[in-house]
Amino acid sequence: MGADEDPGPLVRMYVVTGGRARPIGEAFDVVAVVTTLGMPYEQAGLSPEHLTVLRMCVRPATVADIGVYLRLPLNIIRVLLSDLRREGLVSIDRPAVSAAAMNERIYQEVLNGLRAL
Amino acid sequence: MDYARSETLAIKILVAGGFGVGKTTMVSAVSEIQPLHTEELLSDRSAAVDDTTGVEQKTTTTVALDFGRITLREGLWIYLFGTPGQDRFWFMWDELSIGALGAVVIADTRRLGEAFAAVDYFEQRKIPFVVTVNCFDGARRHSPEAVRRALALPAHVPVVLSDVRDRESVKEILLTLVRHAREHAPSLTAMP
């Protein structure tokens, strides 16, 4: 177990969340859709990553997309999003709706969309 | 502000199979973005798994998660998630499979054991799935029926021969899965 093994990326990731590994509040899915509700009047207390998420989600995006954009692991993204939700700055769709939300019309739309790819 | 909400839907499809079986290849064949390789940080859940050295370890295990995206229209996306099929990563399936439309199990006929485990997993959770046999160059061709027998698959589970490098072939797998899910999704029977 080398002391010189690089712990860098992980350490940096947790700096982003202030050392927190778990999001606060209700859990949300990796494909939950995040929408920015408003920009804060003052940006104190928000990290650059928080602000990036807010700018990005003016157009609704999924948790997974945000992870890609910020190049951060999903657990970290979840912590950041839960902060923004607590502040009322984003809405996050309720988790795990995709299978239950399917109906015949959407199935048909998905099949047609796939065929047209 | 809420106008688009009912029309916004992200559909999850899981891609299962052992290491090197073609999960990432399949995702990249249809994804509009480079298959993304993110790392999921594990916290205390990983402690028991990795406890081989006696070294204190809590938060430093990572696991790769590949995913791709297909935009069908503004507000309707398919996300494909490929994660490792080994037992130690199944907690990730537990999370990803919630609300998933269905799953694709890529079977390598030389290593059917890994496909077995995935088939068991999805059957137990009543997640619709299809099995595909990746017939890449040089691989022996297997009849779908032989694979069905070898995996003891119920008659209603589709088995598709494919080349997961080929976009059309992957589209066909996904079409087969969506049609299968439409017929067998538990949520539809629960909600008349």
PDB file of C-alpha atoms in Angstrom:
ATOM      1  CA  MET A   1       0.000   0.000   0.000  1.00  0.00           C
ATOM      2  CA  GLY A   2       2.069   2.911  -1.256  1.00  0.00           C
ATOM      3  CA  ALA A   3       1.961   6.214   0.510  1.00  0.00           C
ATOM      4  CA  ASP A   4       2.851   7.719  -2.837  1.00  0.00           C
ATOM      5  CA  GLU A   5      -0.143   6.175  -4.534  1.00  0.00           C
ATOM      6  CA  ASP A   6      -1.967   9.150  -6.012  1.00  0.00           C
ATOM      7  CA  PRO A   7      -5.017   9.990  -3.945  1.00  0.00           C
ATOM      8  CA  GLY A   8      -5.462  13.238  -5.891  1.00  0.00           C
ATOM      9  CA  PRO A   9      -8.660  12.867  -7.911  1.00  0.00           C
ATOM     10  CA  LEU A  10     -10.702  11.427  -5.087  1.00  0.00           C
ATOM     11  CA  VAL A  11      -9.536  14.025  -2.647  1.00  0.00           C
ATOM     12  CA  ARG A  12     -10.334  16.798  -5.090  1.00  0.00           C
ATOM     13  CA  MET A  13     -13.782  15.385  -5.692  1.00  0.00           C
ATOM     14  CA  TYR A  14     -14.600  15.471  -2.032  1.00  0.00           C
ATOM     15  CA  VAL A  15     -13.322  19.014  -1.753  1.00  0.00           C
ATOM     16  CA  VAL A  16     -16.067  19.912  -4.222  1.00  0.00           C
ATOM     17  CA  THR A  17     -18.668  18.635  -1.782  1.00  0.00           C
ATOM     18  CA  GLY A  18     -16.946  19.856   1.341  1.00  0.00           C
ATOM     19  CA  GLY A  19     -16.139  16.294   2.287  1.00  0.00           C
ATOM     20  CA  ARG A  20     -19.704  15.085   2.116  1.00  0.00           C
ATOM     21  CA  ALA A  21     -20.362  11.729   0.484  1.00  0.00           C
ATOM     22  CA  ARG A  22     -24.145  11.610   0.724  1.00  0.00           C
ATOM     23  CA  PRO A  23     -26.847  13.833  -0.676  1.00  0.00           C
ATOM     24  CA  ILE A  24     -29.433  15.320   1.640  1.00  0.00           C
ATOM     25  CA  GLY A  25     -33.145  14.791   1.276  1.00  0.00           C
ATOM     26  CA  GLU A  26     -35.129  12.463  -0.912  1.00  0.00           C
ATOM     27  CA  ALA A  27     -33.083  10.177  -3.172  1.00  0.00           C
ATOM     28  CA  PHE A  28     -33.229  10.725  -6.892  1.00  0.00           C
ATOM     29  CA  ASP A  29     -32.554   8.613  -9.902  1.00  0.00           C
ATOM     30  CA  VAL A  30     -29.563   8.769 -12.219  1.00  0.00           C
ATOM     31  CA  VAL A  31     -31.895   9.771 -15.048  1.00  0.00           C
ATOM     32  CA  ALA A  32     -34.035  12.139 -12.985  1.00  0.00           C
ATOM     33  CA  VAL A  33     -34.520  15.378 -14.902  1.00  0.00           C
ATOM     34  CA  VAL A  34     -33.074  18.496 -13.281  1.00  0.00           C
ATOM     35  CA  THR A  35     -34.424  21.950 -14.103  1.00  0.00           C
ATOM     36  CA  THR A  36     -33.072  25.271 -12.894  1.00  0.00           C
ATOM     37  CA  LEU A  37     -35.763  27.271 -11.149  1.00  0.00           C
ATOM     38  CA  GLY A  38     -33.762  30.433 -10.629  1.00  0.00           C
ATOM     39  CA  MET A  39     -30.342  31.919 -10.115  1.00  0.00           C
ATOM     40  CA  PRO A  40     -29.416  32.981  -6.596  1.00  0.00           C
ATOM     41  CA  TYR A  41     -29.326  36.670  -5.709  1.00  0.00           C
ATOM     42  CA  GLU A  42     -25.998  36.205  -4.112  1.00  0.00           C
ATOM     43  CA  GLN A  43     -23.605  33.435  -4.959  1.00  0.00           C
ATOM     44  CA  ALA A  44     -21.873  33.160  -1.628  1.00  0.00           C
ATOM     45  CA  GLY A  45     -21.829  29.589  -0.443  1.00  0.00           C
ATOM     46  CA  LEU A  46     -22.148  28.173  -3.923  1.00  0.00           C
ATOM     47  CA  SER A  47     -19.169  26.584  -5.593  1.00  0.00           C
ATOM     48  CA  PRO A  48     -18.238  27.041  -9.244  1.00  0.00           C
ATOM     49  CA  GLU A  49     -19.658  23.560  -9.810  1.00  0.00           C
ATOM     50  CA  HIS A  50     -23.011  24.578  -8.306  1.00  0.00           C
ATOM     51  CA  LEU A  51     -23.143  27.574 -10.622  1.00  0.00           C
ATOM     52  CA  THR A  52     -22.203  25.474 -13.620  1.00  0.00           C
ATOM     53  CA  VAL A  53     -25.088  23.126 -12.860  1.00  0.00           C
ATOM     54  CA  LEU A  54     -27.498  26.058 -12.590  1.00  0.00           C
ATOM     55  CA  ARG A  55     -26.408  27.476 -15.908  1.00  0.00           C
ATOM     56  CA  MET A  56     -26.545  24.080 -17.564  1.00  0.00           C
ATOM     57  CA  CYS A  57     -29.996  23.108 -16.310  1.00  0.00           C
ATOM     58  CA  VAL A  58     -31.782  26.144 -17.658  1.00  0.00           C
ATOM     59  CA  ARG A  59     -32.442  23.530 -20.311  1.00  0.00           C
ATOM     60  CA  PRO A  60     -33.571  20.456 -18.359  1.00  0.00           C
ATOM     61  CA  ALA A  61     -30.893  17.775 -18.159  1.00  0.00           C
ATOM     62  CA  THR A  62     -30.551  14.453 -16.430  1.00  0.00           C
ATOM     63  CA  VAL A  63     -28.310  13.700 -13.468  1.00  0.00           C
ATOM     64  CA  ALA A  64     -26.208  11.490 -15.745  1.00  0.00           C
ATOM     65  CA  ASP A  65     -25.734  14.315 -18.270  1.00  0.00           C
ATOM     66  CA  ILE A  66     -24.614  16.672 -15.544  1.00  0.00           C
ATOM     67  CA  GLY A  67     -22.053  14.109 -14.439  1.00  0.00           C
ATOM     68  CA  VAL A  68     -20.692  13.929 -17.951  1.00  0.00           C
ATOM     69  CA  TYR A  69     -20.562  17.686 -18.318  1.00  0.00           C
ATOM     70  CA  LEU A  70     -18.788  18.259 -15.022  1.00  0.00           C
ATOM     71  CA  ARG A  71     -16.702  15.106 -15.327  1.00  0.00           C
ATOM     72  CA  LEU A  72     -17.484  14.147 -11.789  1.00  0.00           C
ATOM     73  CA  PRO A  73     -18.798  10.908 -10.310  1.00  0.00           C
ATOM     74  CA  LEU A  74     -22.521  10.638  -9.864  1.00  0.00           C
ATOM     75  CA  ASN A  75     -22.330  10.526  -6.085  1.00  0.00           C
ATOM     76  CA  ILE A  76     -20.658  13.903  -6.087  1.00  0.00           C
ATOM     77  CA  ILE A  77     -23.205  15.283  -8.532  1.00  0.00           C
ATOM     78  CA  ARG A  78     -25.974  14.092  -6.260  1.00  0.00           C
ATOM     79  CA  VAL A  79     -24.529  15.966  -3.310  1.00  0.00           C
ATOM     80  CA  LEU A  80     -24.287  19.173  -5.352  1.00  0.00           C
ATOM     81  CA  LEU A  81     -27.826  18.768  -6.664  1.00  0.00           C
ATOM     82  CA  SER A  82     -29.236  18.131  -3.232  1.00  0.00           C
ATOM     83  CA  ASP A  83     -27.666  21.420  -2.085  1.00  0.00           C
ATOM     84  CA  LEU A  84     -29.312  23.281  -4.945  1.00  0.00           C
ATOM     85  CA  ARG A  85     -32.632  21.613  -4.297  1.00  0.00           C
ATOM     86  CA  ARG A  86     -32.521  22.565  -0.639  1.00  0.00           C
ATOM     87  CA  GLU A  87     -31.992  26.166  -1.694  1.00  0.00           C
ATOM     88  CA  GLY A  88     -34.944  25.945  -4.037  1.00  0.00           C
ATOM     89  CA  LEU A  89     -32.784  26.618  -7.082  1.00  0.00           C
ATOM     90  CA  VAL A  90     -33.525  23.422  -8.990  1.00  0.00           C
ATOM     91  CA  SER A  91     -36.345  20.948  -9.296  1.00  0.00           C
ATOM     92  CA  ILE A  92     -35.522  17.257  -9.579  1.00  0.00           C
ATOM     93  CA  ASP A  93     -38.117  14.918 -10.992  1.00  0.00           C
ATOM     94  CA  ARG A  94     -39.288  12.252  -8.639  1.00  0.00           C
ATOM     95  CA  PRO A  95     -37.157   9.144  -8.956  1.00  0.00           C
ATOM     96  CA  ALA A  96     -37.754   5.959 -10.829  1.00  0.00           C
ATOM     97  CA  VAL A  97     -40.662   6.913 -12.978  1.00  0.00           C
ATOM     98  CA  SER A  98     -39.569   5.694 -16.349  1.00  0.00           C
ATOM     99  CA  ALA A  99     -41.078   2.208 -16.426  1.00  0.00           C
ATOM    100  CA  ALA A 100     -44.268   3.312 -14.714  1.00  0.00           C
ATOM    101  CA  ALA A 101     -44.616   6.326 -16.995  1.00  0.00           C
ATOM    102  CA  MET A 102     -44.632   4.225 -20.133  1.00  0.00           C
ATOM    103  CA  ASN A 103     -47.879   3.979 -21.992  1.00  0.00           C
ATOM    104  CA  GLU A 104     -48.832   2.742 -25.415  1.00  0.00           C
ATOM    105  CA  ARG A 105     -48.282   6.124 -27.029  1.00  0.00           C
ATOM    106  CA  ILE A 106     -44.763   6.441 -25.640  1.00  0.00           C
ATOM    107  CA  TYR A 107     -43.891   2.868 -26.556  1.00  0.00           C
ATOM    108  CA  GLN A 108     -44.939   3.642 -30.103  1.00  0.00           C
ATOM    109  CA  GLU A 109     -42.953   6.863 -30.090  1.00  0.00           C
ATOM    110  CA  VAL A 110     -39.861   5.026 -28.854  1.00  0.00           C
ATOM    111  CA  LEU A 111     -40.211   2.292 -31.485  1.00  0.00           C
ATOM    112  CA  ASN A 112     -40.667   4.834 -34.267  1.00  0.00           C
ATOM    113  CA  GLY A 113     -37.759   6.900 -32.977  1.00  0.00           C
ATOM    114  CA  LEU A 114     -35.445   3.898 -32.866  1.00  0.00           C
ATOM    115  CA  ARG A 115     -36.386   2.832 -36.370  1.00  0.00           C
ATOM    116  CA  ALA A 116     -35.662   6.332 -37.643  1.00  0.00           C
ATOM    117  CA  LEU A 117     -32.175   6.496 -36.139  1.00  0.00           C
TER     118      LEU A 117
ATOM    119  CA  MET B   1     -42.675  26.625 -16.515  1.00  0.00           C
ATOM    120  CA  ASP B   2     -44.080  23.159 -16.068  1.00  0.00           C
ATOM    121  CA  TYR B   3     -45.405  22.774 -19.568  1.00  0.00           C
ATOM    122  CA  ALA B   4     -42.823  20.244 -20.702  1.00  0.00           C
ATOM    123  CA  ARG B   5     -42.811  18.119 -17.613  1.00  0.00           C
ATOM    124  CA  SER B   6     -45.310  15.445 -18.581  1.00  0.00           C
ATOM    125  CA  GLU B   7     -43.583  15.084 -21.925  1.00  0.00           C
ATOM    126  CA  THR B   8     -40.080  14.780 -20.525  1.00  0.00           C
ATOM    127  CA  LEU B   9     -38.977  11.211 -20.070  1.00  0.00           C
ATOM    128  CA  ALA B  10     -35.608   9.556 -19.722  1.00  0.00           C
ATOM    129  CA  ILE B  11     -35.787   5.837 -20.340  1.00  0.00           C
ATOM    130  CA  LYS B  12     -33.209   3.541 -18.801  1.00  0.00           C
ATOM    131  CA  ILE B  13     -32.014   0.405 -20.512  1.00  0.00           C
ATOM    132  CA  LEU B  14     -29.362  -1.735 -18.875  1.00  0.00           C
ATOM    133  CA  VAL B  15     -26.701  -3.616 -20.782  1.00  0.00           C
ATOM    134  CA  ALA B  16     -25.406  -6.592 -18.854  1.00  0.00           C
ATOM    135  CA  GLY B  17     -22.677  -9.076 -19.487  1.00  0.00           C
ATOM    136  CA  GLY B  18     -19.255 -10.085 -18.352  1.00  0.00           C
ATOM    137  CA  PHE B  19     -16.027  -8.207 -18.814  1.00  0.00           C
ATOM    138  CA  GLY B  20     -15.037  -7.782 -22.449  1.00  0.00           C
ATOM    139  CA  VAL B  21     -18.260  -9.176 -23.826  1.00  0.00           C
ATOM    140  CA  GLY B  22     -19.074  -6.038 -25.812  1.00  0.00           C
ATOM    141  CA  LYS B  23     -21.130  -3.788 -23.522  1.00  0.00           C
ATOM    142  CA  THR B  24     -19.189  -0.627 -24.265  1.00  0.00           C
ATOM    143  CA  THR B  25     -19.060  -1.498 -27.953  1.00  0.00           C
ATOM    144  CA  MET B  26     -22.801  -1.892 -28.064  1.00  0.00           C
ATOM    145  CA  VAL B  27     -23.415   1.388 -26.277  1.00  0.00           C
ATOM    146  CA  SER B  28     -21.055   3.262 -28.573  1.00  0.00           C
ATOM    147  CA  ALA B  29     -22.692   1.804 -31.693  1.00  0.00           C
ATOM    148  CA  VAL B  30     -25.874   3.788 -31.061  1.00  0.00           C
ATOM    149  CA  SER B  31     -24.963   6.519 -28.602  1.00  0.00           C
ATOM    150  CA  GLU B  32     -24.881  10.088 -29.855  1.00  0.00           C
ATOM    151  CA  ILE B  33     -22.247  10.893 -27.264  1.00  0.00           C
ATOM    152  CA  GLN B  34     -18.974   9.133 -26.704  1.00  0.00           C
ATOM    153  CA  PRO B  35     -19.720   6.266 -24.352  1.00  0.00           C
ATOM    154  CA  LEU B  36     -19.050   7.863 -21.066  1.00  0.00           C
ATOM    155  CA  HIS B  37     -16.932   6.333 -18.617  1.00  0.00           C
ATOM    156  CA  THR B  38     -17.704   7.750 -15.262  1.00  0.00           C
ATOM    157  CA  GLU B  39     -16.615   6.401 -11.984  1.00  0.00           C
ATOM    158  CA  GLU B  40     -19.037   5.791  -9.248  1.00  0.00           C
ATOM    159  CA  LEU B  41     -17.565   6.383  -5.855  1.00  0.00           C
ATOM    160  CA  LEU B  42     -18.411   3.790  -3.334  1.00  0.00           C
ATOM    161  CA  SER B  43     -18.702   4.607   0.282  1.00  0.00           C
ATOM    162  CA  ASP B  44     -19.094   2.169   3.149  1.00  0.00           C
ATOM    163  CA  ARG B  45     -20.948  -0.319   0.987  1.00  0.00           C
ATOM    164  CA  SER B  46     -17.635  -1.305  -0.536  1.00  0.00           C
ATOM    165  CA  ALA B  47     -15.880  -1.978   2.715  1.00  0.00           C
ATOM    166  CA  ALA B  48     -16.898  -5.613   2.975  1.00  0.00           C
ATOM    167  CA  VAL B  49     -16.169  -6.306  -0.665  1.00  0.00           C
ATOM    168  CA  ASP B  50     -12.653  -5.098  -0.808  1.00  0.00           C
ATOM    169  CA  ASP B  51     -11.513  -6.202   2.571  1.00  0.00           C
ATOM    170  CA  THR B  52      -8.561  -8.269   1.493  1.00  0.00           C
ATOM    171  CA  THR B  53      -5.670  -6.398   2.966  1.00  0.00           C
ATOM    172  CA  GLY B  54      -6.846  -5.376   6.387  1.00  0.00           C
ATOM    173  CA  VAL B  55      -5.974  -1.836   5.471  1.00  0.00           C
ATOM    174  CA  GLU B  56      -8.577   0.599   6.584  1.00  0.00           C
ATOM    175  CA  GLN B  57     -10.599   1.529   3.545  1.00  0.00           C
ATOM    176  CA  LYS B  58     -13.923   3.178   3.383  1.00  0.00           C
ATOM    177  CA  THR B  59     -14.399   5.624   0.606  1.00  0.00           C
ATOM    178  CA  THR B  60     -11.807   4.999  -2.026  1.00  0.00           C
ATOM    179  CA  THR B  61     -13.145   2.227  -4.204  1.00  0.00           C
ATOM    180  CA  THR B  62     -14.382   3.256  -7.606  1.00  0.00           C
ATOM    181  CA  VAL B  63     -16.215   1.334 -10.243  1.00  0.00           C
ATOM    182  CA  ALA B  64     -16.636   2.233 -13.865  1.00  0.00           C
ATOM    183  CA  LEU B  65     -20.048   2.972 -15.254  1.00  0.00           C
ATOM    184  CA  ASP B  66     -20.422   3.263 -19.010  1.00  0.00           C
ATOM    185  CA  PHE B  67     -23.364   4.966 -20.467  1.00  0.00           C
ATOM    186  CA  GLY B  68     -24.631   6.411 -23.698  1.00  0.00           C
ATOM    187  CA  ARG B  69     -27.594   8.444 -24.794  1.00  0.00           C
ATOM    188  CA  ILE B  70     -30.013   8.413 -27.698  1.00  0.00           C
ATOM    189  CA  THR B  71     -32.246  11.455 -28.156  1.00  0.00           C
ATOM    190  CA  LEU B  72     -35.511  10.430 -29.774  1.00  0.00           C
ATOM    191  CA  ARG B  73     -36.890  13.939 -29.589  1.00  0.00           C
ATOM    192  CA  GLU B  74     -36.543  16.939 -27.331  1.00  0.00           C
ATOM    193  CA  GLY B  75     -37.503  15.595 -23.918  1.00  0.00           C
ATOM    194  CA  LEU B  76     -37.438  11.885 -24.777  1.00  0.00           C
ATOM    195  CA  TRP B  77     -34.165  10.094 -24.262  1.00  0.00           C
ATOM    196  CA  ILE B  78     -32.927   6.552 -23.971  1.00  0.00           C
ATOM    197  CA  TYR B  79     -29.979   6.027 -21.663  1.00  0.00           C
ATOM    198  CA  LEU B  80     -27.995   2.852 -22.003  1.00  0.00           C
ATOM    199  CA  PHE B  81     -26.052   1.771 -18.956  1.00  0.00           C
ATOM    200  CA  GLY B  82     -23.425  -0.891 -19.089  1.00  0.00           C
ATOM    201  CA  THR B  83     -22.016  -2.056 -15.803  1.00  0.00           C
ATOM    202  CA  PRO B  84     -19.911  -5.027 -14.884  1.00  0.00           C
ATOM    203  CA  GLY B  85     -21.722  -8.282 -14.405  1.00  0.00           C
ATOM    204  CA  GLN B  86     -19.665  -9.644 -11.572  1.00  0.00           C
ATOM    205  CA  ASP B  87     -21.402 -10.224  -8.271  1.00  0.00           C
ATOM    206  CA  ARG B  88     -19.520  -7.530  -6.480  1.00  0.00           C
ATOM    207  CA  PHE B  89     -21.048  -4.838  -8.640  1.00  0.00           C
ATOM    208  CA  TRP B  90     -24.651  -5.868  -8.317  1.00  0.00           C
ATOM    209  CA  PHE B  91     -25.505  -3.204  -5.821  1.00  0.00           C
ATOM    210  CA  MET B  92     -25.134  -0.877  -8.789  1.00  0.00           C
ATOM    211  CA  TRP B  93     -27.699  -2.842 -10.708  1.00  0.00           C
ATOM    212  CA  ASP B  94     -30.014  -2.538  -7.738  1.00  0.00           C
ATOM    213  CA  GLU B  95     -30.013   1.190  -8.131  1.00  0.00           C
ATOM    214  CA  LEU B  96     -29.918   1.387 -11.905  1.00  0.00           C
ATOM    215  CA  SER B  97     -32.659  -1.160 -12.405  1.00  0.00           C
ATOM    216  CA  ILE B  98     -35.260   0.824 -10.489  1.00  0.00           C
ATOM    217  CA  GLY B  99     -37.616   2.159 -13.098  1.00  0.00           C
ATOM    218  CA  ALA B 100     -35.642   0.647 -15.968  1.00  0.00           C
ATOM    219  CA  LEU B 101     -37.596  -0.170 -19.091  1.00  0.00           C
ATOM    220  CA  GLY B 102     -35.616  -3.352 -19.565  1.00  0.00           C
ATOM    221  CA  ALA B 103     -32.253  -4.959 -20.057  1.00  0.00           C
ATOM    222  CA  VAL B 104     -30.076  -6.505 -22.720  1.00  0.00           C
ATOM    223  CA  VAL B 105     -27.963  -9.456 -21.648  1.00  0.00           C
ATOM    224  CA  ILE B 106     -24.993  -9.958 -23.952  1.00  0.00           C
ATOM    225  CA  ALA B 107     -24.010 -13.592 -23.844  1.00  0.00           C
ATOM    226  CA  ASP B 108     -20.609 -14.912 -24.698  1.00  0.00           C
ATOM    227  CA  THR B 109     -21.089 -18.566 -25.503  1.00  0.00           C
ATOM    228  CA  ARG B 110     -17.682 -19.405 -24.088  1.00  0.00           C
ATOM    229  CA  ARG B 111     -18.638 -17.918 -20.741  1.00  0.00           C
ATOM    230  CA  LEU B 112     -22.322 -18.490 -20.259  1.00  0.00           C
ATOM    231  CA  GLY B 113     -21.993 -18.357 -16.497  1.00  0.00           C
ATOM    232  CA  GLU B 114     -21.890 -14.588 -16.466  1.00  0.00           C
ATOM    233  CA  ALA B 115     -25.017 -14.423 -18.600  1.00  0.00           C
ATOM    234  CA  PHE B 116     -26.696 -16.887 -16.244  1.00  0.00           C
ATOM    235  CA  ALA B 117     -26.203 -14.559 -13.325  1.00  0.00           C
ATOM    236  CA  ALA B 118     -27.643 -11.590 -15.203  1.00  0.00           C
ATOM    237  CA  VAL B 119     -30.618 -13.605 -16.426  1.00  0.00           C
ATOM    238  CA  ASP B 120     -31.348 -14.697 -12.867  1.00  0.00           C
ATOM    239  CA  TYR B 121     -31.092 -11.169 -11.645  1.00  0.00           C
ATOM    240  CA  PHE B 122     -33.576  -9.719 -14.124  1.00  0.00           C
ATOM    241  CA  GLU B 123     -35.982 -12.633 -13.833  1.00  0.00           C
ATOM    242  CA  GLN B 124     -36.161 -12.270 -10.076  1.00  0.00           C
ATOM    243  CA  ARG B 125     -36.883  -8.563 -10.338  1.00  0.00           C
ATOM    244  CA  LYS B 126     -39.359  -9.002 -13.173  1.00  0.00           C
ATOM    245  CA  ILE B 127     -37.412  -6.659 -15.407  1.00  0.00           C
ATOM    246  CA  PRO B 128     -38.094  -7.383 -19.072  1.00  0.00           C
ATOM    247  CA  PHE B 129     -34.933  -8.502 -20.846  1.00  0.00           C
ATOM    248  CA  VAL B 130     -33.650  -9.925 -24.097  1.00  0.00           C
ATOM    249  CA  VAL B 131     -30.555 -12.033 -24.615  1.00  0.00           C
ATOM    250  CA  THR B 132     -28.229 -11.323 -27.480  1.00  0.00           C
ATOM    251  CA  VAL B 133     -25.367 -13.452 -28.694  1.00  0.00           C
ATOM    252  CA  ASN B 134     -22.570 -11.356 -30.078  1.00  0.00           C
ATOM    253  CA  CYS B 135     -21.447 -13.022 -33.314  1.00  0.00           C
ATOM    254  CA  PHE B 136     -18.333 -11.005 -33.993  1.00  0.00           C
ATOM    255  CA  ASP B 137     -15.886 -12.139 -36.650  1.00  0.00           C
ATOM    256  CA  GLY B 138     -14.431 -15.516 -36.009  1.00  0.00           C
ATOM    257  CA  ALA B 139     -16.871 -16.373 -33.266  1.00  0.00           C
ATOM    258  CA  ARG B 140     -18.696 -19.610 -33.654  1.00  0.00           C
ATOM    259  CA  ARG B 141     -22.272 -19.150 -34.656  1.00  0.00           C
ATOM    260  CA  HIS B 142     -24.773 -20.510 -32.257  1.00  0.00           C
ATOM    261  CA  SER B 143     -28.400 -21.030 -32.895  1.00  0.00           C
ATOM    262  CA  PRO B 144     -30.710 -18.970 -30.722  1.00  0.00           C
ATOM    263  CA  GLU B 145     -32.381 -22.172 -29.611  1.00  0.00           C
ATOM    264  CA  ALA B 146     -29.115 -23.650 -28.351  1.00  0.00           C
ATOM    265  CA  VAL B 147     -28.473 -20.520 -26.314  1.00  0.00           C
ATOM    266  CA  ARG B 148     -32.026 -20.575 -25.012  1.00  0.00           C
ATOM    267  CA  ARG B 149     -31.579 -24.140 -23.831  1.00  0.00           C
ATOM    268  CA  ALA B 150     -28.168 -23.502 -22.340  1.00  0.00           C
ATOM    269  CA  LEU B 151     -29.493 -20.562 -20.339  1.00  0.00           C
ATOM    270  CA  ALA B 152     -32.802 -22.255 -19.535  1.00  0.00           C
ATOM    271  CA  LEU B 153     -34.661 -19.210 -20.813  1.00  0.00           C
ATOM    272  CA  PRO B 154     -38.447 -19.112 -20.711  1.00  0.00           C
ATOM    273  CA  ALA B 155     -40.073 -19.259 -24.133  1.00  0.00           C
ATOM    274  CA  HIS B 156     -41.188 -15.637 -24.100  1.00  0.00           C
ATOM    275  CA  VAL B 157     -37.678 -14.206 -23.669  1.00  0.00           C
ATOM    276  CA  PRO B 158     -36.331 -13.123 -27.074  1.00  0.00           C
ATOM    277  CA  VAL B 159     -32.885 -14.330 -28.159  1.00  0.00           C
ATOM    278  CA  VAL B 160     -31.232 -12.248 -30.868  1.00  0.00           C
ATOM    279  CA  LEU B 161     -28.033 -12.963 -32.777  1.00  0.00           C
ATOM    280  CA  SER B 162     -26.164  -9.728 -33.292  1.00  0.00           C
ATOM    281  CA  ASP B 163     -22.995  -7.895 -34.077  1.00  0.00           C
ATOM    282  CA  VAL B 164     -22.824  -5.273 -31.361  1.00  0.00           C
ATOM    283  CA  ARG B 165     -20.393  -3.155 -33.384  1.00  0.00           C
ATOM    284  CA  ASP B 166     -23.074  -2.624 -35.980  1.00  0.00           C
ATOM    285  CA  ARG B 167     -25.548   0.183 -35.478  1.00  0.00           C
ATOM    286  CA  GLU B 168     -28.389  -1.519 -37.335  1.00  0.00           C
ATOM    287  CA  SER B 169     -27.849  -4.696 -35.387  1.00  0.00           C
ATOM    288  CA  VAL B 170     -27.976  -2.828 -32.082  1.00  0.00           C
ATOM    289  CA  LYS B 171     -31.082  -0.949 -33.184  1.00  0.00           C
ATOM    290  CA  GLU B 172     -32.702  -4.322 -33.825  1.00  0.00           C
ATOM    291  CA  ILE B 173     -31.780  -5.513 -30.323  1.00  0.00           C
ATOM    292  CA  LEU B 174     -33.306  -2.387 -28.802  1.00  0.00           C
ATOM    293  CA  LEU B 175     -36.445  -2.622 -30.922  1.00  0.00           C
ATOM    294  CA  THR B 176     -36.857  -6.237 -29.832  1.00  0.00           C
ATOM    295  CA  LEU B 177     -36.440  -5.223 -26.192  1.00  0.00           C
ATOM    296  CA  VAL B 178     -38.922  -2.342 -26.377  1.00  0.00           C
ATOM    297  CA  ARG B 179     -41.530  -4.540 -28.084  1.00  0.00           C
ATOM    298  CA  HIS B 180     -40.930  -7.228 -25.479  1.00  0.00           C
ATOM    299  CA  ALA B 181     -41.213  -4.725 -22.631  1.00  0.00           C
ATOM    300  CA  ARG B 182     -44.448  -3.371 -24.054  1.00  0.00           C
ATOM    301  CA  GLU B 183     -45.931  -6.845 -23.901  1.00  0.00           C
ATOM    302  CA  HIS B 184     -44.491  -7.906 -20.574  1.00  0.00           C
ATOM    303  CA  ALA B 185     -43.960  -4.822 -18.441  1.00  0.00           C
ATOM    304  CA  PRO B 186     -45.462  -5.411 -14.992  1.00  0.00           C
ATOM    305  CA  SER B 187     -46.394  -1.740 -14.732  1.00  0.00           C
ATOM    306  CA  LEU B 188     -48.829  -1.990 -17.614  1.00  0.00           C
ATOM    307  CA  THR B 189     -50.755  -4.840 -16.120  1.00  0.00           C
ATOM    308  CA  ALA B 190     -50.758  -3.033 -12.787  1.00  0.00           C
ATOM    309  CA  MET B 191     -52.203   0.081 -14.357  1.00  0.00           C
ATOM    310  CA  PRO B 192     -55.145  -0.776 -16.593  1.00  0.00           C
TER     311      PRO B 192
END
